[in-house]
Amino acid sequence: MKPTTRVAIQGIKASFHEEAAFKFFGKDIETIECNSFKQTCDRLVKDEADFVIMAIENSIAGSLLPNYTLIREYNFSVTGEVYLPIQLHLMALPGVKFEDIKFATSHPIAIRQCVDFFDDYPHIQVIESNDTAACAKKIRDEQLTDTVAIANTLAAELYGLNIIERRIESNKKNYTRFLILEKEKKESPKEINKASICFQVGNHVGALSKVLNLFAELNVNLTKIQSMPVLGKRNEYYFYVDMEWTNLENYDTAIRKALKYTVNFNIIGEYPKNDKV
């Protein structure tokens, strides 16, 4: 009998992280609930999980910068990605009407994605919490009749809440990109056409452009560049770059050439592109 895949998520069951895990792995998985992204990493290190699924960027809120640092410091390998449309609903206990609502609670990023909605209802006090699904669970556990959660359909179903207002996110094309992390790099799948790398360059004119031009010359498309300061070092940065290619040989050549002009170069992961929302 094949063992169940264990996936560590930040948050609890029915959170967006679990929804993303279902989308990538299917529903036949064991979800390992964690209070923080660091805790997901610790569970993977201790072999208490087979994978971590970690949000890395949102189309409205931007990059989750601390997560780049975690991936680098734990030296995990990125072995996949998944994009999840973020659809946010207001949910309450059965029987609660919209006019009964005094409080709305959710994760700060989810709240930020619904500011236009709450601008129209200034009497509703918005309260930040650490997890969307946990807010839904709290309403059920404490039978709160004056509070709504902002969460996904999965949370409403699992915690027995009614959706009283659908799709309250400001941007209906809102999505989050999640990375699939493993403790050690397995053999790369044959169909790899995307990679995530990290490096530093010298602090002089043209240092970064020299590296980026190498990829352009070999027709390797850079889809994202993210800089992060090196802790305690002035004017030193890590550059995190995602790239795609159609010719694997070109990518290999570009990487070899880039090594000459960079320091602390690290291929964080090579994996199949998976950008369907």
PDB file of C-alpha atoms in Angstrom:
ATOM      1  CA  MET A   1       0.000   0.000   0.000  1.00  0.00           C
ATOM      2  CA  LYS A   2       1.410   3.363  -1.071  1.00  0.00           C
ATOM      3  CA  PRO A   3       2.010   5.689   1.899  1.00  0.00           C
ATOM      4  CA  THR A   4      -0.023   8.906   1.989  1.00  0.00           C
ATOM      5  CA  THR A   5       1.889  12.003   0.900  1.00  0.00           C
ATOM      6  CA  ARG A   6       2.384  14.353   3.869  1.00  0.00           C
ATOM      7  CA  VAL A   7       2.253  18.049   2.995  1.00  0.00           C
ATOM      8  CA  ALA A   8       3.079  20.755   5.559  1.00  0.00           C
ATOM      9  CA  ILE A   9       0.994  23.919   5.227  1.00  0.00           C
ATOM     10  CA  GLN A  10       0.947  27.257   7.016  1.00  0.00           C
ATOM     11  CA  GLY A  11      -2.489  27.432   8.604  1.00  0.00           C
ATOM     12  CA  ILE A  12      -5.199  24.877   9.207  1.00  0.00           C
ATOM     13  CA  LYS A  13      -7.418  22.661   7.087  1.00  0.00           C
ATOM     14  CA  ALA A  14      -9.459  24.562   4.463  1.00  0.00           C
ATOM     15  CA  SER A  15      -6.897  27.357   4.271  1.00  0.00           C
ATOM     16  CA  PHE A  16      -5.723  28.527   0.851  1.00  0.00           C
ATOM     17  CA  HIS A  17      -2.527  26.537   1.407  1.00  0.00           C
ATOM     18  CA  GLU A  18      -4.528  23.327   1.729  1.00  0.00           C
ATOM     19  CA  GLU A  19      -6.596  24.262  -1.325  1.00  0.00           C
ATOM     20  CA  ALA A  20      -3.365  24.775  -3.284  1.00  0.00           C
ATOM     21  CA  ALA A  21      -2.004  21.451  -1.994  1.00  0.00           C
ATOM     22  CA  PHE A  22      -5.166  19.692  -3.213  1.00  0.00           C
ATOM     23  CA  LYS A  23      -4.791  21.343  -6.611  1.00  0.00           C
ATOM     24  CA  PHE A  24      -1.178  20.165  -6.968  1.00  0.00           C
ATOM     25  CA  PHE A  25      -1.209  16.738  -5.272  1.00  0.00           C
ATOM     26  CA  GLY A  26      -4.903  15.763  -5.355  1.00  0.00           C
ATOM     27  CA  LYS A  27      -7.083  15.278  -2.276  1.00  0.00           C
ATOM     28  CA  ASP A  28      -5.536  11.998  -1.154  1.00  0.00           C
ATOM     29  CA  ILE A  29      -2.895  13.644   1.052  1.00  0.00           C
ATOM     30  CA  GLU A  30      -2.250  14.141   4.751  1.00  0.00           C
ATOM     31  CA  THR A  31      -2.188  17.832   5.617  1.00  0.00           C
ATOM     32  CA  ILE A  32       0.286  18.798   8.351  1.00  0.00           C
ATOM     33  CA  GLU A  33      -1.066  21.986   9.983  1.00  0.00           C
ATOM     34  CA  CYS A  34       1.570  24.534  11.103  1.00  0.00           C
ATOM     35  CA  ASN A  35       1.371  27.904  12.860  1.00  0.00           C
ATOM     36  CA  SER A  36       4.048  29.586  10.755  1.00  0.00           C
ATOM     37  CA  PHE A  37       6.058  29.184   7.569  1.00  0.00           C
ATOM     38  CA  LYS A  38       9.154  28.483   9.686  1.00  0.00           C
ATOM     39  CA  GLN A  39       7.308  25.639  11.397  1.00  0.00           C
ATOM     40  CA  THR A  40       6.495  24.072   8.006  1.00  0.00           C
ATOM     41  CA  CYS A  41      10.234  24.098   7.264  1.00  0.00           C
ATOM     42  CA  ASP A  42      11.063  22.524  10.628  1.00  0.00           C
ATOM     43  CA  ARG A  43       8.575  19.707  10.000  1.00  0.00           C
ATOM     44  CA  LEU A  44      10.235  18.978   6.655  1.00  0.00           C
ATOM     45  CA  VAL A  45      13.719  19.000   8.234  1.00  0.00           C
ATOM     46  CA  LYS A  46      12.562  16.491  10.880  1.00  0.00           C
ATOM     47  CA  ASP A  47      11.028  14.204   8.205  1.00  0.00           C
ATOM     48  CA  GLU A  48       7.581  14.824   9.683  1.00  0.00           C
ATOM     49  CA  ALA A  49       6.436  15.928   6.204  1.00  0.00           C
ATOM     50  CA  ASP A  50       7.376  14.953   2.650  1.00  0.00           C
ATOM     51  CA  PHE A  51       6.734  18.363   1.117  1.00  0.00           C
ATOM     52  CA  VAL A  52       6.083  21.978   2.080  1.00  0.00           C
ATOM     53  CA  ILE A  53       3.721  24.084   0.015  1.00  0.00           C
ATOM     54  CA  MET A  54       4.587  27.751   0.476  1.00  0.00           C
ATOM     55  CA  ALA A  55       2.991  30.932  -0.879  1.00  0.00           C
ATOM     56  CA  ILE A  56       5.639  33.085  -2.554  1.00  0.00           C
ATOM     57  CA  GLU A  57       3.709  35.870  -4.285  1.00  0.00           C
ATOM     58  CA  ASN A  58       0.238  37.312  -4.723  1.00  0.00           C
ATOM     59  CA  SER A  59      -0.866  39.316  -7.748  1.00  0.00           C
ATOM     60  CA  ILE A  60      -2.186  42.118  -5.492  1.00  0.00           C
ATOM     61  CA  ALA A  61      -0.148  41.962  -2.285  1.00  0.00           C
ATOM     62  CA  GLY A  62       3.181  41.184  -4.016  1.00  0.00           C
ATOM     63  CA  SER A  63       6.032  38.906  -2.890  1.00  0.00           C
ATOM     64  CA  LEU A  64       6.229  37.253   0.523  1.00  0.00           C
ATOM     65  CA  LEU A  65       9.822  38.312   1.092  1.00  0.00           C
ATOM     66  CA  PRO A  66      10.549  36.361   4.325  1.00  0.00           C
ATOM     67  CA  ASN A  67       9.743  33.124   2.494  1.00  0.00           C
ATOM     68  CA  TYR A  68      12.608  33.645   0.044  1.00  0.00           C
ATOM     69  CA  THR A  69      14.957  33.821   3.020  1.00  0.00           C
ATOM     70  CA  LEU A  70      13.506  30.627   4.540  1.00  0.00           C
ATOM     71  CA  ILE A  71      13.968  28.668   1.302  1.00  0.00           C
ATOM     72  CA  ARG A  72      17.590  29.802   1.026  1.00  0.00           C
ATOM     73  CA  GLU A  73      18.487  29.294   4.699  1.00  0.00           C
ATOM     74  CA  TYR A  74      16.953  25.810   4.893  1.00  0.00           C
ATOM     75  CA  ASN A  75      18.507  24.956   1.516  1.00  0.00           C
ATOM     76  CA  PHE A  76      15.298  23.325   0.278  1.00  0.00           C
ATOM     77  CA  SER A  77      14.754  22.404  -3.346  1.00  0.00           C
ATOM     78  CA  VAL A  78      11.851  23.862  -5.346  1.00  0.00           C
ATOM     79  CA  THR A  79      10.347  20.941  -7.271  1.00  0.00           C
ATOM     80  CA  GLY A  80       7.110  22.474  -8.528  1.00  0.00           C
ATOM     81  CA  GLU A  81       4.728  25.403  -8.528  1.00  0.00           C
ATOM     82  CA  VAL A  82       0.985  25.950  -8.536  1.00  0.00           C
ATOM     83  CA  TYR A  83      -1.155  29.036  -9.128  1.00  0.00           C
ATOM     84  CA  LEU A  84      -4.418  29.353  -7.220  1.00  0.00           C
ATOM     85  CA  PRO A  85      -7.180  31.862  -7.989  1.00  0.00           C
ATOM     86  CA  ILE A  86      -8.004  33.674  -4.754  1.00  0.00           C
ATOM     87  CA  GLN A  87     -11.765  33.969  -4.330  1.00  0.00           C
ATOM     88  CA  LEU A  88     -12.778  35.551  -1.041  1.00  0.00           C
ATOM     89  CA  HIS A  89     -16.236  35.261   0.490  1.00  0.00           C
ATOM     90  CA  LEU A  90     -17.953  36.628   3.620  1.00  0.00           C
ATOM     91  CA  MET A  91     -19.235  33.767   5.748  1.00  0.00           C
ATOM     92  CA  ALA A  92     -21.194  33.545   8.991  1.00  0.00           C
ATOM     93  CA  LEU A  93     -23.165  31.125  11.130  1.00  0.00           C
ATOM     94  CA  PRO A  94     -26.435  29.950   9.553  1.00  0.00           C
ATOM     95  CA  GLY A  95     -29.200  32.482  10.213  1.00  0.00           C
ATOM     96  CA  VAL A  96     -26.913  35.494  10.619  1.00  0.00           C
ATOM     97  CA  LYS A  97     -27.965  38.378   8.372  1.00  0.00           C
ATOM     98  CA  PHE A  98     -25.720  41.022   6.859  1.00  0.00           C
ATOM     99  CA  GLU A  99     -27.196  43.741   9.098  1.00  0.00           C
ATOM    100  CA  ASP A 100     -26.151  41.726  12.213  1.00  0.00           C
ATOM    101  CA  ILE A 101     -22.460  42.015  11.346  1.00  0.00           C
ATOM    102  CA  LYS A 102     -20.198  44.159  13.534  1.00  0.00           C
ATOM    103  CA  PHE A 103     -16.823  42.477  12.930  1.00  0.00           C
ATOM    104  CA  ALA A 104     -15.005  40.904   9.987  1.00  0.00           C
ATOM    105  CA  THR A 105     -11.859  38.861  10.543  1.00  0.00           C
ATOM    106  CA  SER A 106      -9.198  37.362   8.289  1.00  0.00           C
ATOM    107  CA  HIS A 107      -5.517  37.239   7.383  1.00  0.00           C
ATOM    108  CA  PRO A 108      -4.012  40.715   6.738  1.00  0.00           C
ATOM    109  CA  ILE A 109      -3.272  39.907   3.082  1.00  0.00           C
ATOM    110  CA  ALA A 110      -6.854  38.732   2.502  1.00  0.00           C
ATOM    111  CA  ILE A 111      -8.165  41.908   4.169  1.00  0.00           C
ATOM    112  CA  ARG A 112      -5.937  44.033   1.935  1.00  0.00           C
ATOM    113  CA  GLN A 113      -7.483  42.354  -1.085  1.00  0.00           C
ATOM    114  CA  CYS A 114     -10.997  43.405  -0.011  1.00  0.00           C
ATOM    115  CA  VAL A 115     -10.492  47.068   0.928  1.00  0.00           C
ATOM    116  CA  ASP A 116     -12.944  48.362  -1.692  1.00  0.00           C
ATOM    117  CA  PHE A 117     -15.724  46.248  -0.227  1.00  0.00           C
ATOM    118  CA  PHE A 118     -15.173  47.438   3.341  1.00  0.00           C
ATOM    119  CA  ASP A 119     -14.898  51.078   2.272  1.00  0.00           C
ATOM    120  CA  ASP A 120     -18.632  50.805   1.559  1.00  0.00           C
ATOM    121  CA  TYR A 121     -19.384  49.455   5.064  1.00  0.00           C
ATOM    122  CA  PRO A 122     -17.338  51.601   7.506  1.00  0.00           C
ATOM    123  CA  HIS A 123     -19.406  50.389  10.495  1.00  0.00           C
ATOM    124  CA  ILE A 124     -17.862  46.877  10.162  1.00  0.00           C
ATOM    125  CA  GLN A 125     -14.696  46.656  12.244  1.00  0.00           C
ATOM    126  CA  VAL A 126     -12.027  44.639  10.439  1.00  0.00           C
ATOM    127  CA  ILE A 127      -9.778  42.513  12.675  1.00  0.00           C
ATOM    128  CA  GLU A 128      -6.549  40.873  11.513  1.00  0.00           C
ATOM    129  CA  SER A 129      -5.838  37.240  12.335  1.00  0.00           C
ATOM    130  CA  ASN A 130      -3.168  34.709  11.407  1.00  0.00           C
ATOM    131  CA  ASP A 131      -5.179  32.449   9.090  1.00  0.00           C
ATOM    132  CA  THR A 132      -8.317  32.696   6.934  1.00  0.00           C
ATOM    133  CA  ALA A 133      -9.642  29.235   7.765  1.00  0.00           C
ATOM    134  CA  ALA A 134      -8.896  29.660  11.495  1.00  0.00           C
ATOM    135  CA  CYS A 135     -11.235  32.684  11.474  1.00  0.00           C
ATOM    136  CA  ALA A 136     -14.041  30.534  10.057  1.00  0.00           C
ATOM    137  CA  LYS A 137     -13.356  27.804  12.636  1.00  0.00           C
ATOM    138  CA  LYS A 138     -13.430  30.328  15.500  1.00  0.00           C
ATOM    139  CA  ILE A 139     -16.862  31.596  14.441  1.00  0.00           C
ATOM    140  CA  ARG A 140     -18.176  28.032  14.524  1.00  0.00           C
ATOM    141  CA  ASP A 141     -16.419  27.045  17.770  1.00  0.00           C
ATOM    142  CA  GLU A 142     -17.466  30.192  19.665  1.00  0.00           C
ATOM    143  CA  GLN A 143     -20.846  30.564  17.920  1.00  0.00           C
ATOM    144  CA  LEU A 144     -20.172  34.228  17.089  1.00  0.00           C
ATOM    145  CA  THR A 145     -23.345  35.779  15.703  1.00  0.00           C
ATOM    146  CA  ASP A 146     -21.934  39.270  15.071  1.00  0.00           C
ATOM    147  CA  THR A 147     -18.788  38.241  13.182  1.00  0.00           C
ATOM    148  CA  VAL A 148     -17.986  37.164   9.644  1.00  0.00           C
ATOM    149  CA  ALA A 149     -14.851  35.531   8.280  1.00  0.00           C
ATOM    150  CA  ILE A 150     -13.241  36.309   4.943  1.00  0.00           C
ATOM    151  CA  ALA A 151     -12.196  32.934   3.560  1.00  0.00           C
ATOM    152  CA  ASN A 152     -12.656  30.398   0.751  1.00  0.00           C
ATOM    153  CA  THR A 153     -15.485  27.994  -0.104  1.00  0.00           C
ATOM    154  CA  LEU A 154     -13.543  25.100   1.436  1.00  0.00           C
ATOM    155  CA  ALA A 155     -13.643  26.826   4.859  1.00  0.00           C
ATOM    156  CA  ALA A 156     -17.391  27.488   4.625  1.00  0.00           C
ATOM    157  CA  GLU A 157     -18.040  23.822   3.831  1.00  0.00           C
ATOM    158  CA  LEU A 158     -15.708  22.387   6.499  1.00  0.00           C
ATOM    159  CA  TYR A 159     -16.879  24.663   9.337  1.00  0.00           C
ATOM    160  CA  GLY A 160     -20.594  24.739   8.463  1.00  0.00           C
ATOM    161  CA  LEU A 161     -20.889  28.449   7.648  1.00  0.00           C
ATOM    162  CA  ASN A 162     -23.168  30.207   5.183  1.00  0.00           C
ATOM    163  CA  ILE A 163     -21.664  32.427   2.503  1.00  0.00           C
ATOM    164  CA  ILE A 164     -23.591  35.696   2.732  1.00  0.00           C
ATOM    165  CA  GLU A 165     -21.557  37.691   0.219  1.00  0.00           C
ATOM    166  CA  ARG A 166     -19.549  36.110  -2.596  1.00  0.00           C
ATOM    167  CA  ARG A 167     -16.390  37.313  -4.352  1.00  0.00           C
ATOM    168  CA  ILE A 168     -15.657  40.434  -2.304  1.00  0.00           C
ATOM    169  CA  GLU A 169     -12.036  40.663  -3.486  1.00  0.00           C
ATOM    170  CA  SER A 170     -11.290  43.946  -5.284  1.00  0.00           C
ATOM    171  CA  ASN A 171      -9.562  42.308  -8.230  1.00  0.00           C
ATOM    172  CA  LYS A 172     -11.324  39.298  -9.723  1.00  0.00           C
ATOM    173  CA  LYS A 173      -8.091  38.203 -11.432  1.00  0.00           C
ATOM    174  CA  ASN A 174      -6.369  37.772  -8.078  1.00  0.00           C
ATOM    175  CA  TYR A 175      -4.113  34.717  -7.728  1.00  0.00           C
ATOM    176  CA  THR A 176      -1.351  33.405  -5.470  1.00  0.00           C
ATOM    177  CA  ARG A 177       1.672  31.437  -6.620  1.00  0.00           C
ATOM    178  CA  PHE A 178       2.814  28.609  -4.340  1.00  0.00           C
ATOM    179  CA  LEU A 179       6.103  26.697  -4.466  1.00  0.00           C
ATOM    180  CA  ILE A 180       6.467  22.993  -3.728  1.00  0.00           C
ATOM    181  CA  LEU A 181       9.527  22.368  -1.556  1.00  0.00           C
ATOM    182  CA  GLU A 182      11.426  19.172  -0.807  1.00  0.00           C
ATOM    183  CA  LYS A 183      14.234  18.558   1.659  1.00  0.00           C
ATOM    184  CA  GLU A 184      16.660  17.259  -0.936  1.00  0.00           C
ATOM    185  CA  LYS A 185      16.791  17.670  -4.670  1.00  0.00           C
ATOM    186  CA  LYS A 186      15.547  14.504  -6.336  1.00  0.00           C
ATOM    187  CA  GLU A 187      16.446  13.670  -9.911  1.00  0.00           C
ATOM    188  CA  SER A 188      14.973  16.430 -12.079  1.00  0.00           C
ATOM    189  CA  PRO A 189      11.921  15.417 -14.109  1.00  0.00           C
ATOM    190  CA  LYS A 190      12.679  15.144 -17.840  1.00  0.00           C
ATOM    191  CA  GLU A 191      10.235  17.894 -18.795  1.00  0.00           C
ATOM    192  CA  ILE A 192      11.862  20.718 -16.795  1.00  0.00           C
ATOM    193  CA  ASN A 193      11.457  24.110 -18.465  1.00  0.00           C
ATOM    194  CA  LYS A 194      11.594  26.479 -15.497  1.00  0.00           C
ATOM    195  CA  ALA A 195      14.136  27.239 -12.775  1.00  0.00           C
ATOM    196  CA  SER A 196      14.561  29.401  -9.689  1.00  0.00           C
ATOM    197  CA  ILE A 197      18.087  30.611  -8.914  1.00  0.00           C
ATOM    198  CA  CYS A 198      19.742  32.882  -6.349  1.00  0.00           C
ATOM    199  CA  PHE A 199      23.042  34.769  -6.558  1.00  0.00           C
ATOM    200  CA  GLN A 200      24.996  37.887  -5.616  1.00  0.00           C
ATOM    201  CA  VAL A 201      27.017  40.206  -7.842  1.00  0.00           C
ATOM    202  CA  GLY A 202      29.703  42.789  -7.139  1.00  0.00           C
ATOM    203  CA  ASN A 203      28.705  46.364  -6.304  1.00  0.00           C
ATOM    204  CA  HIS A 204      29.914  48.019  -9.508  1.00  0.00           C
ATOM    205  CA  VAL A 205      28.418  49.484 -12.675  1.00  0.00           C
ATOM    206  CA  GLY A 206      26.879  46.873 -14.973  1.00  0.00           C
ATOM    207  CA  ALA A 207      27.464  43.870 -12.675  1.00  0.00           C
ATOM    208  CA  LEU A 208      23.844  42.734 -12.658  1.00  0.00           C
ATOM    209  CA  SER A 209      23.084  43.641 -16.279  1.00  0.00           C
ATOM    210  CA  LYS A 210      26.082  41.539 -17.404  1.00  0.00           C
ATOM    211  CA  VAL A 211      24.493  38.447 -15.847  1.00  0.00           C
ATOM    212  CA  LEU A 212      20.979  39.192 -17.087  1.00  0.00           C
ATOM    213  CA  ASN A 213      22.215  39.819 -20.637  1.00  0.00           C
ATOM    214  CA  LEU A 214      23.790  36.361 -20.709  1.00  0.00           C
ATOM    215  CA  PHE A 215      20.336  34.825 -20.348  1.00  0.00           C
ATOM    216  CA  ALA A 216      18.814  37.166 -22.951  1.00  0.00           C
ATOM    217  CA  GLU A 217      21.524  36.281 -25.492  1.00  0.00           C
ATOM    218  CA  LEU A 218      20.684  32.590 -25.079  1.00  0.00           C
ATOM    219  CA  ASN A 219      16.916  33.128 -25.331  1.00  0.00           C
ATOM    220  CA  VAL A 220      16.229  32.240 -21.685  1.00  0.00           C
ATOM    221  CA  ASN A 221      13.232  34.264 -20.519  1.00  0.00           C
ATOM    222  CA  LEU A 222      13.496  35.850 -17.038  1.00  0.00           C
ATOM    223  CA  THR A 223       9.957  35.841 -15.589  1.00  0.00           C
ATOM    224  CA  LYS A 224      10.738  37.344 -12.183  1.00  0.00           C
ATOM    225  CA  ILE A 225      13.594  39.172 -10.443  1.00  0.00           C
ATOM    226  CA  GLN A 226      13.434  39.802  -6.691  1.00  0.00           C
ATOM    227  CA  SER A 227      16.173  41.468  -4.666  1.00  0.00           C
ATOM    228  CA  MET A 228      16.704  40.995  -0.926  1.00  0.00           C
ATOM    229  CA  PRO A 229      19.322  42.764   1.247  1.00  0.00           C
ATOM    230  CA  VAL A 230      22.056  40.596   2.704  1.00  0.00           C
ATOM    231  CA  LEU A 231      21.589  40.824   6.466  1.00  0.00           C
ATOM    232  CA  GLY A 232      24.127  43.144   8.076  1.00  0.00           C
ATOM    233  CA  LYS A 233      25.860  44.064   4.788  1.00  0.00           C
ATOM    234  CA  ARG A 234      25.390  47.509   3.255  1.00  0.00           C
ATOM    235  CA  ASN A 235      24.796  47.621  -0.505  1.00  0.00           C
ATOM    236  CA  GLU A 236      24.847  43.817  -0.824  1.00  0.00           C
ATOM    237  CA  TYR A 237      21.838  41.948  -2.184  1.00  0.00           C
ATOM    238  CA  TYR A 238      20.670  38.487  -3.054  1.00  0.00           C
ATOM    239  CA  PHE A 239      18.927  38.306  -6.418  1.00  0.00           C
ATOM    240  CA  TYR A 240      16.240  35.659  -6.814  1.00  0.00           C
ATOM    241  CA  VAL A 241      15.424  34.991 -10.464  1.00  0.00           C
ATOM    242  CA  ASP A 242      12.824  32.754 -12.106  1.00  0.00           C
ATOM    243  CA  MET A 243      13.419  31.778 -15.717  1.00  0.00           C
ATOM    244  CA  GLU A 244      11.858  29.698 -18.497  1.00  0.00           C
ATOM    245  CA  TRP A 245      13.267  28.260 -21.700  1.00  0.00           C
ATOM    246  CA  THR A 246      12.351  26.155 -24.712  1.00  0.00           C
ATOM    247  CA  ASN A 247      15.890  24.835 -25.306  1.00  0.00           C
ATOM    248  CA  LEU A 248      17.478  23.091 -22.308  1.00  0.00           C
ATOM    249  CA  GLU A 249      20.958  23.350 -23.826  1.00  0.00           C
ATOM    250  CA  ASN A 250      20.667  27.159 -23.933  1.00  0.00           C
ATOM    251  CA  TYR A 251      19.687  27.208 -20.254  1.00  0.00           C
ATOM    252  CA  ASP A 252      22.646  24.976 -19.290  1.00  0.00           C
ATOM    253  CA  THR A 253      25.045  27.211 -21.233  1.00  0.00           C
ATOM    254  CA  ALA A 254      23.619  30.384 -19.659  1.00  0.00           C
ATOM    255  CA  ILE A 255      24.018  28.942 -16.150  1.00  0.00           C
ATOM    256  CA  ARG A 256      27.649  27.957 -16.829  1.00  0.00           C
ATOM    257  CA  LYS A 257      28.463  31.443 -18.122  1.00  0.00           C
ATOM    258  CA  ALA A 258      26.621  33.180 -15.242  1.00  0.00           C
ATOM    259  CA  LEU A 259      28.793  31.353 -12.697  1.00  0.00           C
ATOM    260  CA  LYS A 260      31.801  33.431 -13.825  1.00  0.00           C
ATOM    261  CA  TYR A 261      30.128  36.729 -12.909  1.00  0.00           C
ATOM    262  CA  THR A 262      28.344  35.844  -9.660  1.00  0.00           C
ATOM    263  CA  VAL A 263      29.061  34.714  -6.098  1.00  0.00           C
ATOM    264  CA  ASN A 264      27.014  32.454  -3.800  1.00  0.00           C
ATOM    265  CA  PHE A 265      25.253  31.119  -6.902  1.00  0.00           C
ATOM    266  CA  ASN A 266      22.573  28.541  -6.105  1.00  0.00           C
ATOM    267  CA  ILE A 267      20.048  26.724  -8.283  1.00  0.00           C
ATOM    268  CA  ILE A 268      17.103  26.596  -5.865  1.00  0.00           C
ATOM    269  CA  GLY A 269      15.060  24.356  -8.136  1.00  0.00           C
ATOM    270  CA  GLU A 270      14.397  23.091 -11.673  1.00  0.00           C
ATOM    271  CA  TYR A 271      10.845  22.005 -12.413  1.00  0.00           C
ATOM    272  CA  PRO A 272       8.019  21.917 -14.966  1.00  0.00           C
ATOM    273  CA  LYS A 273       6.308  25.272 -15.527  1.00  0.00           C
ATOM    274  CA  ASN A 274       2.766  25.131 -14.136  1.00  0.00           C
ATOM    275  CA  ASP A 275       1.173  28.558 -14.491  1.00  0.00           C
ATOM    276  CA  LYS A 276      -2.445  27.590 -15.207  1.00  0.00           C
ATOM    277  CA  VAL A 277      -4.692  29.566 -12.846  1.00  0.00           C
TER     278      VAL A 277
END
